[in-house]
Amino acid sequence: MIQRFDVGPRMSEMAIHNGVVYLAGQIADDAGQDIRGQTRQVLAAVDALLAQAGTDKSKLLRVEIFLKDITDFEGMNQVWDEWVVPGHTPPRATVQARLANEEWRIEVLVTAAV
């Protein structure tokens, strides 16, 4: 069985299948903030969705981070390091990518165990 959450005409915000949670790419609500502010918003959204699924960031299986500008890598990592659970750091990839909205500096894709 597949559970879908916040189903829209184009995508769902989250799906759960066989004990694995798949989040849609998370972006900042306030795109006017710098990379640190946008990263905090994105990670808060990840926390909220994981909680809705009955899990948390200690159960991350994989994280993919897309940055508009790779020069934001250090600022993003500062926020990431404060957020991630020591000893439970997931496999992660970070790439520079052209994001769908020019104001977005970061988009994060998460897979986690329930």
XYZ file of N, CA, C and O in Angstrom:
456
model
N 0.827 -1.175 0.000
C 0.000 0.000 0.000
C 0.884 1.256 0.000
O 1.893 1.308 0.692
N 0.486 2.235 -0.752
C 1.186 3.521 -0.796
C 0.281 4.569 -0.169
O -0.879 4.697 -0.554
N 0.812 5.296 0.818
C 0.104 6.432 1.405
C 0.679 7.703 0.789
O 1.896 7.868 0.741
N -0.201 8.582 0.344
C 0.236 9.866 -0.210
C -0.341 10.987 0.646
O -1.456 10.884 1.137
N 0.424 12.046 0.801
C 0.039 13.184 1.640
C 0.071 14.456 0.816
O 0.958 14.644 -0.015
N -0.890 15.344 1.088
C -0.971 16.625 0.376
C -0.897 16.408 -1.133
O -0.045 16.962 -1.826
N -1.813 15.591 -1.611
C -1.849 15.227 -3.028
C -2.399 16.393 -3.842
O -3.456 16.938 -3.534
N -1.659 16.794 -4.838
C -2.088 17.852 -5.740
C -2.201 17.314 -7.155
O -1.943 16.129 -7.399
N -2.545 18.157 -8.086
C -2.695 17.705 -9.473
C -1.368 17.331 -10.130
O -1.334 16.543 -11.067
N -0.275 17.874 -9.612
C 1.029 17.633 -10.231
C 1.928 16.729 -9.387
O 2.772 16.005 -9.908
N 1.767 16.797 -8.082
C 2.665 16.041 -7.195
C 2.059 15.900 -5.809
O 1.129 16.616 -5.450
N 2.617 14.968 -5.042
C 2.295 14.819 -3.625
C 3.486 15.343 -2.828
O 4.632 15.276 -3.283
N 3.215 15.853 -1.647
C 4.285 16.376 -0.790
C 5.123 15.244 -0.190
O 6.308 15.397 0.076
N 4.455 14.074 0.004
C 5.146 12.967 0.662
C 4.422 11.677 0.320
O 3.203 11.667 0.131
N 5.179 10.581 0.249
C 4.602 9.247 0.072
C 5.328 8.295 1.011
O 6.517 8.467 1.295
N 4.576 7.310 1.503
C 5.158 6.275 2.354
C 4.838 4.924 1.722
O 3.693 4.650 1.358
N 5.879 4.082 1.615
C 5.711 2.738 1.054
C 6.725 1.805 1.707
O 7.917 2.135 1.779
N 6.240 0.673 2.181
C 7.124 -0.336 2.792
C 8.054 0.243 3.856
O 9.239 -0.083 3.894
N 7.533 1.128 4.700
C 8.324 1.667 5.794
C 9.336 2.726 5.403
O 10.227 3.058 6.191
N 9.207 3.235 4.181
C 10.118 4.283 3.714
C 9.298 5.512 3.342
O 8.267 5.413 2.674
N 9.769 6.671 3.793
C 9.131 7.960 3.508
C 9.932 8.654 2.418
O 11.162 8.747 2.500
N 9.228 9.128 1.414
C 9.832 9.874 0.299
C 9.224 11.272 0.299
O 8.014 11.419 0.171
N 10.043 12.283 0.473
C 9.558 13.655 0.447
C 9.779 14.267 -0.928
O 10.783 13.978 -1.591
N 8.854 15.135 -1.315
C 9.075 15.952 -2.509
C 10.208 16.926 -2.184
O 10.547 17.138 -1.013
N 10.768 17.539 -3.183
C 11.792 18.552 -2.950
C 11.230 19.676 -2.093
O 10.168 20.212 -2.390
N 11.950 20.020 -1.030
C 11.504 21.057 -0.099
C 12.243 22.358 -0.396
O 13.462 22.361 -0.574
N 11.468 23.430 -0.443
C 12.022 24.749 -0.725
C 11.546 25.732 0.353
O 10.609 25.439 1.100
N 12.186 26.879 0.423
C 11.862 27.889 1.439
C 10.542 28.581 1.118
O 10.229 28.842 -0.044
N 9.778 28.891 2.159
C 8.555 29.689 2.000
C 8.904 31.151 1.725
O 8.227 31.819 0.959
N 9.956 31.646 2.386
C 10.401 33.026 2.205
C 11.705 33.008 1.417
O 12.795 32.913 1.988
N 11.599 33.103 0.110
C 12.769 33.028 -0.758
C 13.622 34.289 -0.698
O 14.691 34.340 -1.299
N 13.193 35.290 0.039
C 13.973 36.510 0.163
C 15.132 36.391 1.138
O 15.972 37.282 1.212
N 15.202 35.285 1.877
C 16.283 35.107 2.841
C 17.552 34.591 2.170
O 17.506 34.050 1.059
N 18.664 34.726 2.881
C 19.939 34.229 2.371
C 19.976 32.708 2.499
O 19.008 32.084 2.938
N 21.093 32.092 2.148
C 21.182 30.628 2.145
C 20.951 30.051 3.533
O 20.296 29.019 3.671
N 21.435 30.705 4.567
C 21.220 30.182 5.917
C 19.732 30.202 6.273
O 19.194 29.227 6.793
N 19.073 31.311 5.997
C 17.648 31.426 6.289
C 16.821 30.444 5.488
O 15.908 29.803 6.023
N 17.126 30.312 4.205
C 16.379 29.359 3.377
C 16.647 27.925 3.826
O 15.731 27.098 3.868
N 17.883 27.616 4.185
C 18.205 26.261 4.637
C 17.447 25.943 5.923
O 16.897 24.844 6.070
N 17.398 26.883 6.859
C 16.635 26.660 8.101
C 15.166 26.374 7.807
O 14.564 25.481 8.392
N 14.584 27.146 6.886
C 13.184 26.932 6.523
C 12.975 25.542 5.916
O 12.017 24.838 6.255
N 13.843 25.166 5.019
C 13.728 23.877 4.341
C 13.854 22.733 5.348
O 13.065 21.785 5.334
N 14.829 22.817 6.230
C 15.024 21.744 7.196
C 13.874 21.688 8.201
O 13.499 20.601 8.654
N 13.282 22.815 8.537
C 12.096 22.825 9.401
C 10.931 22.134 8.689
O 10.160 21.385 9.314
N 10.791 22.360 7.382
C 9.743 21.689 6.610
C 9.982 20.181 6.581
O 9.043 19.386 6.708
N 11.234 19.767 6.442
C 11.579 18.346 6.477
C 11.184 17.761 7.836
O 10.540 16.707 7.901
N 11.549 18.447 8.916
C 11.183 17.972 10.258
C 9.671 17.795 10.396
O 9.205 16.788 10.929
N 8.911 18.768 9.924
C 7.453 18.717 10.048
C 6.865 17.545 9.259
O 5.983 16.831 9.758
N 7.342 17.336 8.047
C 6.833 16.227 7.247
C 7.219 14.884 7.840
O 6.401 13.956 7.883
N 8.443 14.768 8.313
C 8.864 13.514 8.933
C 8.032 13.218 10.179
O 7.632 12.068 10.404
N 7.742 14.236 10.966
C 6.895 14.056 12.146
C 5.501 13.591 11.740
O 4.914 12.702 12.377
N 4.966 14.160 10.671
C 3.654 13.758 10.168
C 3.657 12.284 9.760
O 2.647 11.592 9.893
N 4.800 11.801 9.293
C 4.939 10.402 8.876
C 5.258 9.479 10.049
O 5.345 8.260 9.870
N 5.478 10.057 11.231
C 5.793 9.247 12.407
C 7.254 8.870 12.518
O 7.609 7.860 13.111
N 8.121 9.707 11.975
C 9.553 9.446 12.034
C 10.283 10.762 12.298
O 9.669 11.773 12.606
N 11.609 10.753 12.208
C 12.379 11.970 12.449
C 13.720 11.901 11.725
O 14.051 10.893 11.101
N 14.485 12.972 11.848
C 15.743 13.109 11.099
C 16.827 12.118 11.522
O 17.812 11.962 10.810
N 16.638 11.416 12.634
C 17.617 10.389 13.011
C 17.492 9.157 12.127
O 18.355 8.282 12.159
N 16.443 9.101 11.312
C 16.194 7.938 10.453
C 16.350 8.270 8.966
O 15.802 7.579 8.108
N 17.111 9.311 8.675
C 17.353 9.672 7.275
C 18.120 8.559 6.566
O 19.103 8.045 7.099
N 17.666 8.205 5.382
C 18.346 7.198 4.571
C 19.210 7.825 3.483
O 20.250 7.283 3.118
N 18.743 8.961 2.963
C 19.460 9.631 1.877
C 18.953 11.059 1.753
O 17.761 11.317 1.889
N 19.867 11.975 1.476
C 19.500 13.378 1.266
C 20.225 13.881 0.020
O 21.422 13.642 -0.151
N 19.455 14.561 -0.826
C 20.024 15.205 -2.007
C 19.768 16.702 -1.876
O 18.627 17.120 -1.640
N 20.822 17.494 -1.998
C 20.727 18.942 -1.846
C 21.101 19.603 -3.169
O 22.154 19.310 -3.743
N 20.213 20.479 -3.607
C 20.430 21.219 -4.850
C 20.607 22.689 -4.482
O 19.732 23.283 -3.850
N 21.752 23.243 -4.825
C 22.051 24.646 -4.552
C 22.050 25.434 -5.859
O 22.619 24.986 -6.856
N 21.447 26.597 -5.814
C 21.464 27.490 -6.977
C 22.910 27.876 -7.308
O 23.297 27.953 -8.465
N 23.686 28.125 -6.263
C 25.071 28.580 -6.427
C 25.944 27.809 -5.450
O 25.732 27.867 -4.237
N 26.908 27.085 -5.945
C 27.762 26.242 -5.109
C 28.556 27.066 -4.089
O 29.014 26.526 -3.083
N 28.660 28.376 -4.308
C 29.344 29.212 -3.311
C 28.529 29.289 -2.013
O 29.056 29.740 -0.997
N 27.277 28.850 -2.029
C 26.451 28.776 -0.821
C 26.719 27.519 -0.005
O 26.135 27.323 1.065
N 27.601 26.655 -0.485
C 27.879 25.360 0.161
C 28.261 25.522 1.633
O 27.741 24.829 2.501
N 29.166 26.444 1.926
C 29.632 26.629 3.305
C 28.504 27.109 4.215
O 28.313 26.588 5.316
N 27.743 28.098 3.787
C 26.638 28.608 4.589
C 25.572 27.558 4.830
O 25.030 27.433 5.935
N 25.251 26.779 3.797
C 24.282 25.695 3.941
C 24.803 24.669 4.928
O 24.072 24.203 5.807
N 26.079 24.308 4.822
C 26.655 23.308 5.721
C 26.664 23.762 7.176
O 26.534 22.939 8.076
N 26.822 25.047 7.429
C 26.778 25.537 8.809
C 25.417 25.235 9.436
O 25.339 24.757 10.564
N 24.357 25.493 8.699
C 23.003 25.212 9.197
C 22.777 23.707 9.273
O 22.232 23.191 10.254
N 23.205 22.984 8.254
C 23.074 21.527 8.229
C 23.737 20.910 9.463
O 23.155 20.051 10.130
N 24.963 21.332 9.758
C 25.709 20.757 10.882
C 25.006 20.989 12.215
O 25.109 20.152 13.127
N 24.281 22.098 12.350
C 23.510 22.360 13.570
C 22.262 21.486 13.625
O 21.763 21.184 14.705
N 21.749 21.093 12.474
C 20.480 20.370 12.381
C 20.627 18.854 12.435
O 19.865 18.172 13.109
N 21.588 18.316 11.728
C 21.709 16.864 11.578
C 22.060 16.221 12.929
O 22.738 16.832 13.765
N 21.581 15.000 13.140
C 21.812 14.285 14.394
C 23.198 13.630 14.346
O 23.444 12.782 13.476
N 24.108 14.023 15.253
C 25.436 13.401 15.269
C 25.314 11.876 15.391
O 24.490 11.368 16.137
N 26.105 11.189 14.608
C 26.064 9.731 14.613
C 24.989 9.153 13.706
O 24.924 7.939 13.520
N 24.132 10.007 13.159
C 23.069 9.565 12.252
C 23.106 10.349 10.939
O 22.077 10.556 10.308
N 24.295 10.784 10.545
C 24.411 11.543 9.300
C 24.154 10.600 8.118
O 24.721 9.518 8.045
N 23.259 11.009 7.224
C 22.885 10.136 6.115
C 23.847 10.238 4.939
O 24.613 11.191 4.845
N 23.782 9.282 4.018
C 24.449 9.495 2.743
C 23.850 10.762 2.126
O 22.648 10.994 2.252
N 24.694 11.575 1.512
C 24.220 12.873 1.022
C 24.983 13.268 -0.227
O 26.172 12.985 -0.360
N 24.276 13.925 -1.134
C 24.901 14.521 -2.310
C 24.476 15.983 -2.363
O 23.341 16.317 -2.024
N 25.398 16.845 -2.764
C 25.094 18.262 -2.937
C 25.608 18.681 -4.304
O 26.778 18.459 -4.616
N 24.721 19.283 -5.089
C 25.100 19.715 -6.430
C 24.586 21.123 -6.697
O 23.636 21.578 -6.064
N 25.242 21.787 -7.604
C 24.721 23.064 -8.095
C 23.715 22.742 -9.193
O 23.968 21.898 -10.049
N 22.568 23.409 -9.124
C 21.518 23.133 -10.107
C 20.714 24.396 -10.385
O 20.566 25.253 -9.516
N 20.182 24.475 -11.559
C 19.266 25.563 -11.897
C 17.900 25.191 -11.330
O 17.297 24.200 -11.754
N 17.434 25.943 -10.347
C 16.174 25.636 -9.686
C 15.014 26.287 -10.428
O 15.190 27.230 -11.197
N 13.809 25.771 -10.189
C 12.625 26.197 -10.933
C 12.242 27.656 -10.687
O 11.628 28.283 -11.534
N 12.599 28.194 -9.528
C 12.311 29.587 -9.195
C 13.638 30.303 -8.968
O 14.466 29.855 -8.171
N 13.844 31.394 -9.625
C 15.108 32.142 -9.554
C 15.462 32.571 -8.131
O 16.640 32.710 -7.801
N 14.468 32.769 -7.261
C 14.732 33.232 -5.893
C 15.138 32.105 -4.948
O 15.711 32.364 -3.896
N 14.833 30.870 -5.291
C 15.218 29.753 -4.427
C 16.725 29.568 -4.479
O 17.337 29.552 -5.539
N 17.331 29.397 -3.323
C 18.768 29.154 -3.244
C 19.057 27.676 -2.981
O 20.166 27.205 -3.204
N 18.027 26.941 -2.467
C 18.227 25.547 -2.076
C 16.933 24.765 -2.232
O 15.844 25.290 -2.011
N 17.073 23.513 -2.625
C 15.983 22.544 -2.616
C 16.566 21.245 -2.073
O 17.683 20.863 -2.429
N 15.806 20.582 -1.193
C 16.303 19.376 -0.529
C 15.318 18.244 -0.731
O 14.124 18.391 -0.501
N 15.836 17.099 -1.133
C 15.064 15.881 -1.361
C 15.487 14.853 -0.315
O 16.688 14.582 -0.168
N 14.526 14.296 0.422
C 14.818 13.415 1.556
C 14.101 12.081 1.420
O 12.941 12.030 1.017
N 14.817 11.019 1.794
C 14.247 9.693 1.960
C 14.596 9.249 3.378
O 15.737 9.411 3.810
N 13.600 8.699 4.089
C 13.832 8.303 5.482
C 13.061 7.029 5.811
O 12.063 6.705 5.166
N 13.515 6.315 6.820
C 12.804 5.150 7.322
C 11.729 5.623 8.300
O 11.894 6.640 8.970
N 10.636 4.881 8.337
C 9.562 5.200 9.296
C 9.932 4.610 10.631
O 10.507 3.566 10.733
